[in-house]
CSV table of C-alpha atoms in Angstrom, one decimal:
chain,number,residue,atom,x,y,z
A,1,UNK,CA,-149.1,21.1,99.0
A,2,UNK,CA,-152.2,20.3,101.1
A,3,UNK,CA,-153.4,16.7,101.4
A,4,UNK,CA,-155.9,15.6,98.8
A,5,UNK,CA,-158.1,12.6,98.7
A,6,UNK,CA,-160.7,11.5,96.1
A,7,UNK,CA,-162.9,8.6,97.1
A,8,UNK,CA,-166.0,6.8,96.1
A,9,UNK,CA,-168.4,5.8,98.9
A,10,UNK,CA,-171.2,3.2,98.7
A,11,UNK,CA,-173.9,3.4,101.4
A,12,UNK,CA,-175.4,0.0,102.1
A,13,UNK,CA,-178.6,1.5,103.5
A,14,UNK,CA,-179.7,2.6,100.1
A,15,UNK,CA,-183.1,0.9,99.9
A,16,UNK,CA,-181.8,-2.2,98.0
A,17,UNK,CA,-179.7,-4.0,100.7
A,18,UNK,CA,-180.9,-2.2,103.8
A,19,UNK,CA,-183.8,0.3,104.2
A,20,UNK,CA,-182.9,4.0,103.9
A,21,UNK,CA,-184.5,4.6,107.3
A,22,UNK,CA,-182.2,2.0,109.1
A,23,UNK,CA,-180.6,3.1,112.4
A,24,UNK,CA,-177.3,1.3,111.6
A,25,UNK,CA,-175.9,2.6,108.3
A,26,UNK,CA,-172.8,0.8,107.0
A,27,UNK,CA,-170.8,2.0,104.0
A,28,UNK,CA,-167.6,1.2,102.2
A,29,UNK,CA,-165.2,3.5,100.4
A,30,UNK,CA,-162.2,3.3,98.1
A,31,UNK,CA,-160.0,6.0,96.5
A,32,UNK,CA,-156.6,7.6,96.3
A,33,UNK,CA,-154.9,10.6,97.5
A,34,UNK,CA,-151.8,12.6,98.3
A,35,UNK,CA,-150.6,12.8,101.9
A,36,UNK,CA,-148.2,15.3,103.4
A,37,UNK,CA,-145.8,13.6,105.8
A,38,UNK,CA,-144.0,15.8,108.3
A,39,UNK,CA,-141.7,15.1,111.3
A,40,UNK,CA,-142.7,18.0,113.6
A,41,UNK,CA,-144.0,15.7,116.3
A,42,UNK,CA,-140.8,13.8,116.9
A,43,UNK,CA,-137.7,15.0,118.7
A,44,UNK,CA,-135.5,13.0,116.3
A,45,UNK,CA,-136.1,14.7,113.0
A,46,UNK,CA,-134.5,11.8,111.1
A,47,UNK,CA,-137.5,9.5,111.7
A,48,UNK,CA,-139.3,10.0,108.4
A,49,UNK,CA,-138.7,11.2,104.9
A,50,UNK,CA,-140.9,14.3,104.8
A,51,UNK,CA,-142.8,15.2,101.7
A,52,UNK,CA,-145.9,14.4,99.6
A,53,UNK,CA,-146.7,10.8,98.9
A,54,UNK,CA,-149.5,9.2,96.9
A,55,UNK,CA,-151.6,6.4,98.5
A,56,UNK,CA,-154.5,4.1,97.7
A,57,UNK,CA,-157.1,4.2,100.5
A,58,UNK,CA,-160.1,2.2,101.5
A,59,UNK,CA,-162.3,1.4,104.5
A,60,UNK,CA,-165.6,0.8,106.2
A,61,UNK,CA,-167.8,3.1,108.2
A,62,UNK,CA,-170.6,2.2,110.6
A,63,UNK,CA,-173.0,5.0,111.5
A,64,UNK,CA,-175.7,4.7,114.1
A,65,UNK,CA,-178.5,7.3,113.9
A,66,UNK,CA,-179.8,8.1,117.4
A,67,UNK,CA,-182.6,10.1,115.9
A,68,UNK,CA,-183.2,12.3,112.8
A,69,UNK,CA,-180.5,14.8,113.9
A,70,UNK,CA,-177.7,13.1,115.6
A,71,UNK,CA,-175.4,10.1,114.9
A,72,UNK,CA,-172.4,8.2,116.1
A,73,UNK,CA,-170.0,6.6,113.7
A,74,UNK,CA,-166.9,4.4,113.6
A,75,UNK,CA,-164.5,4.6,110.7
A,76,UNK,CA,-161.8,2.0,109.9
A,77,UNK,CA,-159.5,3.2,107.1
A,78,UNK,CA,-156.5,1.6,105.4
A,79,UNK,CA,-153.9,3.3,103.3
A,80,UNK,CA,-151.2,1.8,101.0
A,81,UNK,CA,-148.5,4.2,100.0
A,82,UNK,CA,-146.8,4.1,96.5
A,83,UNK,CA,-143.4,3.9,98.1
A,84,UNK,CA,-141.5,2.0,100.8
A,85,UNK,CA,-139.2,4.7,102.1
A,86,UNK,CA,-141.4,7.0,104.2
A,87,UNK,CA,-140.2,5.5,107.5
A,88,UNK,CA,-136.6,5.2,106.2
A,89,UNK,CA,-136.8,1.4,106.3
A,90,UNK,CA,-136.9,-0.6,103.1
A,91,UNK,CA,-138.3,-4.0,103.9
A,92,UNK,CA,-139.9,-5.4,100.7
A,93,UNK,CA,-143.4,-3.9,100.8
A,94,UNK,CA,-144.7,-0.4,100.5
A,95,UNK,CA,-145.5,1.5,103.7
A,96,UNK,CA,-149.1,1.2,105.0
A,97,UNK,CA,-151.3,2.7,107.7
A,98,UNK,CA,-154.4,1.8,109.6
A,99,UNK,CA,-156.6,4.5,111.0
A,100,UNK,CA,-159.6,4.4,113.5
A,101,UNK,CA,-162.0,7.2,114.1
A,102,UNK,CA,-164.9,7.6,116.5
A,103,UNK,CA,-167.2,10.5,115.6
A,104,UNK,CA,-170.3,12.3,116.8
A,105,UNK,CA,-172.2,14.0,114.0
A,106,UNK,CA,-175.3,15.7,112.8
A,107,UNK,CA,-177.6,14.6,110.0
A,108,UNK,CA,-178.7,17.2,107.4
């Protein structure tokens, strides 16, 4: 199964909170998905329980528009899995992850 994520994103530069023509465009998102966990990057193949796991996801994004065509963005995402046994350690709370991304993009 391939990973699947369904999220709702709210852009704060929507004309109500910030002008639509703002250079800095923050947004927030929340959703859920299915993640495929593999162990192909580790020499010790007993490090994770491989398989497909559901998660609840959310985060913030800050996009800076250089001009009408190009932008730079930073994305901070958080995921909360529906299980506590992905990393083969059961310690009372479900497994979680934090993800950072720096991107160069184009505006359409």
